[in-house]
GROMACS .gro file of C-alpha atoms in nm:
model
  443
    1UNK     CA    1   9.585   7.249  12.253
    2UNK     CA    2   9.661   7.385  12.590
    3UNK     CA    3  10.074   7.275  12.529
    4UNK     CA    4  10.060   7.433  12.212
    5UNK     CA    5   9.861   7.738  12.363
    6UNK     CA    6  10.141   7.732  12.639
    7UNK     CA    7  10.412   7.706  12.405
    8UNK     CA    8  10.304   8.014  12.189
    9UNK     CA    9  10.290   8.225  12.531
   10UNK     CA   10  10.636   8.137  12.625
   11UNK     CA   11  10.765   8.174  12.266
   12UNK     CA   12  10.580   8.535  12.269
   13UNK     CA   13  10.720   8.624  12.597
   14UNK     CA   14  11.064   8.488  12.495
   15UNK     CA   15  11.077   8.728  12.191
   16UNK     CA   16  10.972   8.994  12.379
   17UNK     CA   17  11.204   8.950  12.682
   18UNK     CA   18  11.508   8.955  12.398
   19UNK     CA   19  11.360   9.270  12.199
   20UNK     CA   20  11.331   9.506  12.543
   21UNK     CA   21  11.632   9.381  12.666
   22UNK     CA   22  11.797   9.492  12.305
   23UNK     CA   23  11.649   9.828  12.376
   24UNK     CA   24  11.779   9.871  12.753
   25UNK     CA   25  12.118   9.719  12.605
   26UNK     CA   26  12.129   9.957  12.342
   27UNK     CA   27  12.095  10.259  12.579
   28UNK     CA   28  12.330  10.063  12.854
   29UNK     CA   29  12.613  10.028  12.534
   30UNK     CA   30  12.600  10.382  12.469
   31UNK     CA   31  12.651  10.445  12.890
   32UNK     CA   32  12.903  10.165  12.889
   33UNK     CA   33  13.147  10.331  12.632
   34UNK     CA   34  13.059  10.691  12.767
   35UNK     CA   35  13.141  10.584  13.143
   36UNK     CA   36  13.467  10.454  13.021
   37UNK     CA   37  13.565  10.806  12.901
   38UNK     CA   38  13.447  11.013  13.197
   39UNK     CA   39  13.599  10.768  13.402
   40UNK     CA   40  13.904  10.793  13.285
   41UNK     CA   41  13.872  11.183  13.310
   42UNK     CA   42  13.773  11.172  13.703
   43UNK     CA   43  14.046  10.932  13.780
   44UNK     CA   44  14.339  11.079  13.604
   45UNK     CA   45  14.223  11.431  13.734
   46UNK     CA   46  14.143  11.385  14.075
   47UNK     CA   47  14.392  11.094  14.157
   48UNK     CA   48  14.366  10.790  14.408
   49UNK     CA   49  14.282  10.978  14.743
   50UNK     CA   50  14.028  11.231  14.591
   51UNK     CA   51  13.847  10.988  14.391
   52UNK     CA   52  13.848  10.816  14.678
   53UNK     CA   53  13.644  11.100  14.836
   54UNK     CA   54  13.453  11.135  14.541
   55UNK     CA   55  13.341  10.769  14.561
   56UNK     CA   56  13.284  10.777  14.907
   57UNK     CA   57  13.031  11.047  14.859
   58UNK     CA   58  12.846  10.872  14.563
   59UNK     CA   59  12.866  10.548  14.791
   60UNK     CA   60  12.666  10.756  15.078
   61UNK     CA   61  12.413  10.873  14.844
   62UNK     CA   62  12.312  10.570  14.654
   63UNK     CA   63  12.307  10.381  15.017
   64UNK     CA   64  12.034  10.649  15.157
   65UNK     CA   65  11.886  10.621  14.786
   66UNK     CA   66  11.873  10.251  14.827
   67UNK     CA   67  11.735  10.271  15.174
   68UNK     CA   68  11.444  10.512  15.131
   69UNK     CA   69  11.370  10.415  14.769
   70UNK     CA   70  11.059  10.160  14.648
   71UNK     CA   71  11.073   9.978  14.330
   72UNK     CA   72  10.700  10.123  14.234
   73UNK     CA   73  10.797  10.083  13.870
   74UNK     CA   74  10.706   9.735  13.951
   75UNK     CA   75  10.399   9.846  14.139
   76UNK     CA   76  10.275  10.034  13.826
   77UNK     CA   77  10.316   9.711  13.626
   78UNK     CA   78  10.195   9.435  13.855
   79UNK     CA   79   9.880   9.639  13.930
   80UNK     CA   80   9.831   9.886  13.653
   81UNK     CA   81   9.797   9.566  13.389
   82UNK     CA   82   9.422   9.449  13.488
   83UNK     CA   83   9.315   9.868  13.478
   84UNK     CA   84   9.511   9.897  13.119
   85UNK     CA   85   9.321   9.568  13.018
   86UNK     CA   86   8.999   9.696  13.117
   87UNK     CA   87   9.034  10.045  12.987
   88UNK     CA   88   8.955  10.206  13.337
   89UNK     CA   89   9.281  10.493  13.272
   90UNK     CA   90   9.145  10.641  13.614
   91UNK     CA   91   9.203  10.384  13.859
   92UNK     CA   92   9.554  10.355  13.647
   93UNK     CA   93   9.591  10.706  13.729
   94UNK     CA   94   9.541  10.669  14.102
   95UNK     CA   95   9.803  10.405  14.103
   96UNK     CA   96  10.051  10.581  13.968
   97UNK     CA   97   9.989  10.878  14.173
   98UNK     CA   98  10.010  10.642  14.455
   99UNK     CA   99  10.336  10.552  14.383
  100UNK     CA  100  10.435  10.913  14.296
  101UNK     CA  101  10.314  10.962  14.671
  102UNK     CA  102  10.578  10.738  14.753
  103UNK     CA  103  10.815  10.835  14.600
  104UNK     CA  104  10.835  11.202  14.732
  105UNK     CA  105  10.768  11.056  15.104
  106UNK     CA  106  11.128  10.850  15.003
  107UNK     CA  107  11.289  11.190  14.884
  108UNK     CA  108  11.195  11.376  15.238
  109UNK     CA  109  11.319  11.067  15.458
  110UNK     CA  110  11.640  11.056  15.229
  111UNK     CA  111  11.760  11.434  15.311
  112UNK     CA  112  11.693  11.354  15.694
  113UNK     CA  113  11.920  11.043  15.670
  114UNK     CA  114  12.200  11.195  15.440
  115UNK     CA  115  12.155  11.483  15.729
  116UNK     CA  116  12.236  11.229  16.003
  117UNK     CA  117  12.494  11.003  15.806
  118UNK     CA  118  12.717  11.305  15.697
  119UNK     CA  119  12.662  11.493  16.053
  120UNK     CA  120  12.775  11.148  16.213
  121UNK     CA  121  13.044  10.980  15.993
  122UNK     CA  122  13.157  11.263  15.804
  123UNK     CA  123  13.480  11.285  15.994
  124UNK     CA  124  13.577  10.916  15.984
  125UNK     CA  125  13.539  10.920  15.612
  126UNK     CA  126  13.748  11.257  15.589
  127UNK     CA  127  13.490  11.501  15.427
  128UNK     CA  128  13.560  11.842  15.550
  129UNK     CA  129  13.258  12.074  15.706
  130UNK     CA  130  13.260  12.224  15.324
  131UNK     CA  131  13.260  11.915  15.158
  132UNK     CA  132  13.002  11.765  15.437
  133UNK     CA  133  12.742  12.048  15.285
  134UNK     CA  134  12.822  11.939  14.935
  135UNK     CA  135  12.757  11.570  14.998
  136UNK     CA  136  12.413  11.648  15.158
  137UNK     CA  137  12.311  11.879  14.848
  138UNK     CA  138  12.401  11.602  14.622
  139UNK     CA  139  12.206  11.364  14.843
  140UNK     CA  140  11.911  11.547  14.788
  141UNK     CA  141  11.941  11.585  14.415
  142UNK     CA  142  11.937  11.232  14.423
  143UNK     CA  143  11.633  11.212  14.605
  144UNK     CA  144  11.439  11.427  14.401
  145UNK     CA  145  11.546  11.271  14.099
  146UNK     CA  146  11.414  10.916  14.180
  147UNK     CA  147  11.233  10.798  13.846
  148UNK     CA  148  11.079  10.497  13.950
  149UNK     CA  149  10.733  10.560  13.872
  150UNK     CA  150  10.756  10.723  13.528
  151UNK     CA  151  10.980  10.438  13.431
  152UNK     CA  152  10.679  10.190  13.545
  153UNK     CA  153  10.462  10.348  13.296
  154UNK     CA  154  10.698  10.329  12.990
  155UNK     CA  155  10.720   9.919  13.122
  156UNK     CA  156  10.374   9.888  13.126
  157UNK     CA  157  10.306  10.011  12.773
  158UNK     CA  158  10.593   9.815  12.631
  159UNK     CA  159  10.795  10.124  12.582
  160UNK     CA  160  11.136  10.020  12.685
  161UNK     CA  161  11.260  10.204  12.370
  162UNK     CA  162  11.179  10.544  12.524
  163UNK     CA  163  11.312  10.420  12.839
  164UNK     CA  164  11.659  10.332  12.737
  165UNK     CA  165  11.644  10.688  12.547
  166UNK     CA  166  11.595  10.840  12.906
  167UNK     CA  167  11.842  10.613  13.055
  168UNK     CA  168  12.116  10.739  12.827
  169UNK     CA  169  12.067  11.122  12.986
  170UNK     CA  170  12.300  10.990  13.257
  171UNK     CA  171  12.582  10.863  13.050
  172UNK     CA  172  12.547  11.153  12.809
  173UNK     CA  173  12.501  11.436  13.118
  174UNK     CA  174  12.782  11.281  13.310
  175UNK     CA  175  13.051  11.305  12.986
  176UNK     CA  176  12.937  11.629  12.895
  177UNK     CA  177  12.960  11.723  13.283
  178UNK     CA  178  13.271  11.560  13.339
  179UNK     CA  179  13.443  11.779  13.018
  180UNK     CA  180  13.347  12.073  13.157
  181UNK     CA  181  13.472  11.997  13.511
  182UNK     CA  182  13.783  11.882  13.394
  183UNK     CA  183  13.833  12.237  13.240
  184UNK     CA  184  13.672  12.481  13.483
  185UNK     CA  185  13.682  12.297  13.825
  186UNK     CA  186  13.874  12.001  13.792
  187UNK     CA  187  13.798  11.881  14.164
  188UNK     CA  188  13.553  11.681  14.366
  189UNK     CA  189  13.298  11.971  14.353
  190UNK     CA  190  13.288  11.989  13.984
  191UNK     CA  191  13.242  11.647  13.917
  192UNK     CA  192  12.954  11.610  14.223
  193UNK     CA  193  12.776  11.921  14.011
  194UNK     CA  194  12.849  11.713  13.687
  195UNK     CA  195  12.647  11.394  13.837
  196UNK     CA  196  12.395  11.587  13.980
  197UNK     CA  197  12.312  11.794  13.711
  198UNK     CA  198  12.307  11.430  13.483
  199UNK     CA  199  12.047  11.283  13.744
  200UNK     CA  200  11.811  11.584  13.680
  201UNK     CA  201  11.851  11.585  13.314
  202UNK     CA  202  11.758  11.159  13.308
  203UNK     CA  203  11.466  11.255  13.540
  204UNK     CA  204  11.296  11.523  13.327
  205UNK     CA  205  11.353  11.307  13.022
  206UNK     CA  206  11.192  10.983  13.189
  207UNK     CA  207  10.856  11.233  13.292
  208UNK     CA  208  10.854  11.394  12.940
  209UNK     CA  209  10.842  11.052  12.787
  210UNK     CA  210  10.638  10.876  13.017
  211UNK     CA  211  10.341  11.143  12.996
  212UNK     CA  212  10.361  11.142  12.623
  213UNK     CA  213  10.327  10.805  12.587
  214UNK     CA  214  10.048  10.749  12.823
  215UNK     CA  215   9.860  11.032  12.729
  216UNK     CA  216   9.480  10.978  12.781
  217UNK     CA  217   9.530  10.646  12.906
  218UNK     CA  218   9.652  10.748  13.206
  219UNK     CA  219   9.308  10.872  13.308
  220UNK     CA  220   9.243  11.188  13.462
  221UNK     CA  221   9.480  11.327  13.740
  222UNK     CA  222   9.179  11.482  13.972
  223UNK     CA  223   8.967  11.130  13.965
  224UNK     CA  224   8.967  11.037  14.332
  225UNK     CA  225   9.211  11.032  14.591
  226UNK     CA  226   9.534  10.858  14.535
  227UNK     CA  227   9.532  10.664  14.889
  228UNK     CA  228   9.261  10.506  14.729
  229UNK     CA  229   9.447  10.267  14.525
  230UNK     CA  230   9.513  10.063  14.853
  231UNK     CA  231   9.158   9.984  14.878
  232UNK     CA  232   9.126   9.910  14.496
  233UNK     CA  233   9.432   9.684  14.453
  234UNK     CA  234   9.413   9.463  14.754
  235UNK     CA  235   9.809   9.343  14.857
  236UNK     CA  236   9.975   9.645  14.693
  237UNK     CA  237  10.105   9.761  15.012
  238UNK     CA  238  10.264   9.427  15.110
  239UNK     CA  239  10.372   9.378  14.780
  240UNK     CA  240  10.530   9.735  14.789
  241UNK     CA  241  10.714   9.672  15.130
  242UNK     CA  242  10.854   9.345  14.977
  243UNK     CA  243  10.999   9.476  14.666
  244UNK     CA  244  11.132   9.779  14.862
  245UNK     CA  245  11.294   9.568  15.108
  246UNK     CA  246  11.444   9.346  14.835
  247UNK     CA  247  11.568   9.600  14.671
  248UNK     CA  248  11.745   9.790  14.946
  249UNK     CA  249  11.886   9.446  15.115
  250UNK     CA  250  12.013   9.325  14.742
  251UNK     CA  251  12.162   9.681  14.687
  252UNK     CA  252  12.277   9.803  15.023
  253UNK     CA  253  12.566   9.539  15.075
  254UNK     CA  254  12.730   9.677  14.762
  255UNK     CA  255  12.735  10.041  14.867
  256UNK     CA  256  12.789   9.996  15.215
  257UNK     CA  257  13.114   9.785  15.130
  258UNK     CA  258  13.247  10.074  14.960
  259UNK     CA  259  13.208  10.277  15.287
  260UNK     CA  260  13.280  10.001  15.510
  261UNK     CA  261  13.643   9.976  15.339
  262UNK     CA  262  13.690  10.360  15.324
  263UNK     CA  263  13.634  10.349  15.707
  264UNK     CA  264  13.917  10.042  15.720
  265UNK     CA  265  14.177  10.136  15.492
  266UNK     CA  266  14.098  10.495  15.401
  267UNK     CA  267  13.971  10.670  15.065
  268UNK     CA  268  14.261  10.520  14.849
  269UNK     CA  269  14.156  10.158  14.948
  270UNK     CA  270  13.757  10.277  14.879
  271UNK     CA  271  13.837  10.421  14.558
  272UNK     CA  272  13.989  10.116  14.443
  273UNK     CA  273  13.720   9.906  14.511
  274UNK     CA  274  13.471  10.166  14.401
  275UNK     CA  275  13.633  10.147  14.091
  276UNK     CA  276  13.661   9.768  14.069
  277UNK     CA  277  13.307   9.708  14.155
  278UNK     CA  278  13.178   9.981  13.890
  279UNK     CA  279  13.389   9.807  13.613
  280UNK     CA  280  13.232   9.487  13.724
  281UNK     CA  281  12.862   9.569  13.711
  282UNK     CA  282  12.905   9.737  13.379
  283UNK     CA  283  13.046   9.411  13.237
  284UNK     CA  284  12.733   9.223  13.377
  285UNK     CA  285  12.482   9.527  13.327
  286UNK     CA  286  12.296   9.276  13.133
  287UNK     CA  287  12.151   9.107  13.464
  288UNK     CA  288  11.975   9.397  13.561
  289UNK     CA  289  11.865   9.419  13.243
  290UNK     CA  290  11.755   9.076  13.213
  291UNK     CA  291  11.571   9.093  13.537
  292UNK     CA  292  11.349   9.401  13.443
  293UNK     CA  293  11.256   9.246  13.097
  294UNK     CA  294  11.177   8.906  13.271
  295UNK     CA  295  10.942   9.037  13.558
  296UNK     CA  296  10.725   9.195  13.317
  297UNK     CA  297  10.677   8.902  13.092
  298UNK     CA  298  10.679   8.655  13.365
  299UNK     CA  299  10.394   8.858  13.521
  300UNK     CA  300  10.204   8.858  13.193
  301UNK     CA  301  10.261   8.513  13.116
  302UNK     CA  302  10.182   8.367  13.469
  303UNK     CA  303   9.812   8.600  13.436
  304UNK     CA  304   9.764   8.501  13.054
  305UNK     CA  305   9.947   8.135  12.947
  306UNK     CA  306   9.934   7.957  13.255
  307UNK     CA  307  10.199   7.751  13.473
  308UNK     CA  308  10.325   7.570  13.143
  309UNK     CA  309  10.389   7.856  12.959
  310UNK     CA  310  10.575   8.011  13.273
  311UNK     CA  311  10.804   7.708  13.324
  312UNK     CA  312  10.869   7.718  12.934
  313UNK     CA  313  10.953   8.088  12.940
  314UNK     CA  314  11.181   8.037  13.246
  315UNK     CA  315  11.373   7.751  13.135
  316UNK     CA  316  11.470   7.968  12.823
  317UNK     CA  317  11.531   8.266  13.007
  318UNK     CA  318  11.784   8.060  13.246
  319UNK     CA  319  11.998   7.928  12.943
  320UNK     CA  320  12.017   8.272  12.800
  321UNK     CA  321  12.177   8.407  13.119
  322UNK     CA  322  12.431   8.086  13.145
  323UNK     CA  323  12.560   8.199  12.813
  324UNK     CA  324  12.579   8.527  12.919
  325UNK     CA  325  12.775   8.443  13.234
  326UNK     CA  326  13.004   8.237  13.065
  327UNK     CA  327  13.093   8.504  12.790
  328UNK     CA  328  13.118   8.789  13.047
  329UNK     CA  329  13.383   8.600  13.277
  330UNK     CA  330  13.579   8.507  12.967
  331UNK     CA  331  13.601   8.895  12.911
  332UNK     CA  332  13.680   9.006  13.243
  333UNK     CA  333  13.978   8.700  13.212
  334UNK     CA  334  14.102   8.808  12.891
  335UNK     CA  335  14.104   9.215  12.899
  336UNK     CA  336  14.007   9.290  13.244
  337UNK     CA  337  14.368   9.420  13.338
  338UNK     CA  338  14.464   9.598  13.014
  339UNK     CA  339  14.117   9.784  13.039
  340UNK     CA  340  14.143   9.881  13.386
  341UNK     CA  341  14.495  10.014  13.292
  342UNK     CA  342  14.366  10.207  13.004
  343UNK     CA  343  14.097  10.356  13.138
  344UNK     CA  344  14.254  10.445  13.498
  345UNK     CA  345  14.593  10.429  13.427
  346UNK     CA  346  14.877  10.223  13.634
  347UNK     CA  347  14.813  10.359  13.980
  348UNK     CA  348  14.467  10.194  13.963
  349UNK     CA  349  14.589   9.842  13.840
  350UNK     CA  350  14.594   9.701  14.201
  351UNK     CA  351  14.247   9.710  14.179
  352UNK     CA  352  14.222   9.398  13.942
  353UNK     CA  353  14.219   9.124  14.199
  354UNK     CA  354  13.902   9.306  14.307
  355UNK     CA  355  13.776   9.327  13.953
  356UNK     CA  356  13.803   8.940  13.893
  357UNK     CA  357  13.648   8.854  14.220
  358UNK     CA  358  13.339   9.117  14.203
  359UNK     CA  359  13.351   9.025  13.831
  360UNK     CA  360  13.264   8.638  13.921
  361UNK     CA  361  13.023   8.736  14.215
  362UNK     CA  362  12.821   8.917  13.937
  363UNK     CA  363  12.831   8.674  13.643
  364UNK     CA  364  12.699   8.432  13.964
  365UNK     CA  365  12.396   8.678  14.004
  366UNK     CA  366  12.377   8.691  13.621
  367UNK     CA  367  12.323   8.311  13.618
  368UNK     CA  368  12.030   8.334  13.827
  369UNK     CA  369  11.854   8.645  13.720
  370UNK     CA  370  11.531   8.459  13.636
  371UNK     CA  371  11.476   8.353  14.014
  372UNK     CA  372  11.365   8.663  14.155
  373UNK     CA  373  11.135   8.776  13.903
  374UNK     CA  374  10.973   8.401  13.901
  375UNK     CA  375  10.908   8.452  14.299
  376UNK     CA  376  10.779   8.801  14.263
  377UNK     CA  377  10.520   8.710  13.971
  378UNK     CA  378  10.411   8.397  14.129
  379UNK     CA  379  10.332   8.575  14.441
  380UNK     CA  380  10.597   8.453  14.648
  381UNK     CA  381  10.743   8.793  14.725
  382UNK     CA  382  10.797   8.716  15.116
  383UNK     CA  383  11.008   8.401  15.015
  384UNK     CA  384  11.214   8.591  14.797
  385UNK     CA  385  11.230   8.866  15.065
  386UNK     CA  386  11.361   8.633  15.302
  387UNK     CA  387  11.620   8.451  15.090
  388UNK     CA  388  11.785   8.789  15.006
  389UNK     CA  389  11.756   8.885  15.376
  390UNK     CA  390  11.975   8.594  15.439
  391UNK     CA  391  12.226   8.624  15.143
  392UNK     CA  392  12.289   8.984  15.257
  393UNK     CA  393  12.323   8.943  15.593
  394UNK     CA  394  12.559   8.656  15.505
  395UNK     CA  395  12.772   8.934  15.264
  396UNK     CA  396  12.795   9.173  15.551
  397UNK     CA  397  12.883   8.897  15.794
  398UNK     CA  398  13.188   8.780  15.591
  399UNK     CA  399  13.262   9.134  15.473
  400UNK     CA  400  13.289   9.213  15.867
  401UNK     CA  401  13.532   8.883  15.954
  402UNK     CA  402  13.748   8.894  15.602
  403UNK     CA  403  13.805   9.296  15.567
  404UNK     CA  404  14.033   9.321  15.903
  405UNK     CA  405  14.255   9.004  15.781
  406UNK     CA  406  14.265   9.055  15.396
  407UNK     CA  407  14.149   9.378  15.358
  408UNK     CA  408  13.971   9.487  14.990
  409UNK     CA  409  14.033   9.090  14.861
  410UNK     CA  410  13.844   8.996  15.174
  411UNK     CA  411  13.574   9.226  15.162
  412UNK     CA  412  13.557   9.145  14.744
  413UNK     CA  413  13.585   8.743  14.842
  414UNK     CA  414  13.273   8.769  15.056
  415UNK     CA  415  13.064   8.879  14.756
  416UNK     CA  416  13.139   8.508  14.561
  417UNK     CA  417  13.055   8.320  14.889
  418UNK     CA  418  12.689   8.552  14.883
  419UNK     CA  419  12.610   8.521  14.555
  420UNK     CA  420  12.654   8.138  14.554
  421UNK     CA  421  12.413   8.101  14.872
  422UNK     CA  422  12.201   8.343  14.740
  423UNK     CA  423  12.196   8.174  14.384
  424UNK     CA  424  12.132   7.813  14.583
  425UNK     CA  425  11.857   7.945  14.810
  426UNK     CA  426  11.688   8.118  14.510
  427UNK     CA  427  11.740   7.801  14.245
  428UNK     CA  428  11.573   7.561  14.530
  429UNK     CA  429  11.296   7.831  14.557
  430UNK     CA  430  11.219   7.830  14.195
  431UNK     CA  431  11.212   7.468  14.130
  432UNK     CA  432  10.965   7.451  14.432
  433UNK     CA  433  10.733   7.679  14.255
  434UNK     CA  434  10.750   7.512  13.917
  435UNK     CA  435  10.723   7.150  14.052
  436UNK     CA  436  10.453   7.290  14.284
  437UNK     CA  437  10.237   7.526  14.126
  438UNK     CA  438   9.937   7.526  14.343
  439UNK     CA  439  10.202   7.585  14.664
  440UNK     CA  440  10.106   7.891  14.873
  441UNK     CA  441  10.348   8.122  15.006
  442UNK     CA  442  10.416   8.086  15.368
  443UNK     CA  443  10.407   8.346  15.568
   0.00000   0.00000   0.00000
């Protein structure tokens, strides 16, 4: 009886993963198509050098956002589920307000860090004083549009379709903004305004949909203090810290690489690296989409159906990720070069070796996409954090060693080394979880 119940729970969870990933892919599919168009507009309008400066500003903003923002949507899903099941909307509301306070604090911290980085390193990135102010304003827009909390609400209520719709506002806004900038202000400033407006449009859409979907189930907005959520949800602060550090460490290497390349080889090299990295990530976007769906279902399966169903669901998602990774590598090998020339023009064709290397690294991450959600769902957040710390340190160390010798190709190669190491460590830790379910996390 337990086996049948576990198998049924795994099957239901896998079906929801496919359905929710399908919604996310639908939204990202629209974004992928539009991104090809607006990338063509930006690269052909700005040229290699100005696109490099534009890429440096975007990367700086993303680095800061990654450093200060928390994956509060995971808090809403993880700690909101028991309150939702118990019908305690007020307790759920306090969890949500707790996450909103964290997001607001992140925005303030991000603004201060942005000011320091631009003042200290703006000249090294060849940013003029006027461009420095524009970069800071753009960073502030990125900070105030952190939308992790409403994302958590939509995922808590299994409304991945609404989240996919809200997410499409970024590529739609960028496409419209890029067209207007191309006609009215075809320079870096015009495209920064377009990108900032798209972020605002997306954040507004997320909050409108989250409040509409949650409705009365979100409880009263004046029921107790937001900070009471710490007492009512034991472990929430530790989980929050671990998820933030993991997101920071796993993302910062990618964004910092663009800045480091810019410092070593100038804006042109940074532009080529940024373009290759963005195209590689577009081809492997399914990795992050699967991770979001998998975390929600592994958490639910672990608490509702037990260890056997958890292992079955984990193995099924692994097989799916392996197939997806093989298909994407084949796409990069067959259409990567002509796609790069079609989108950005002949001037950007030197970025193809970078696209190939970064694409392979991203596909390795895709094949192991179930590992981190499994560790997070089974209360091994700090173990996952330590592994991420090691792989990120390896990435940055390899980049520092290879970039001066081999240039941008060396920086891209470091991603493959770090991806393989992270895959091996996460895989070993995941197997230990499945074979020793009673083992408690050390540290």
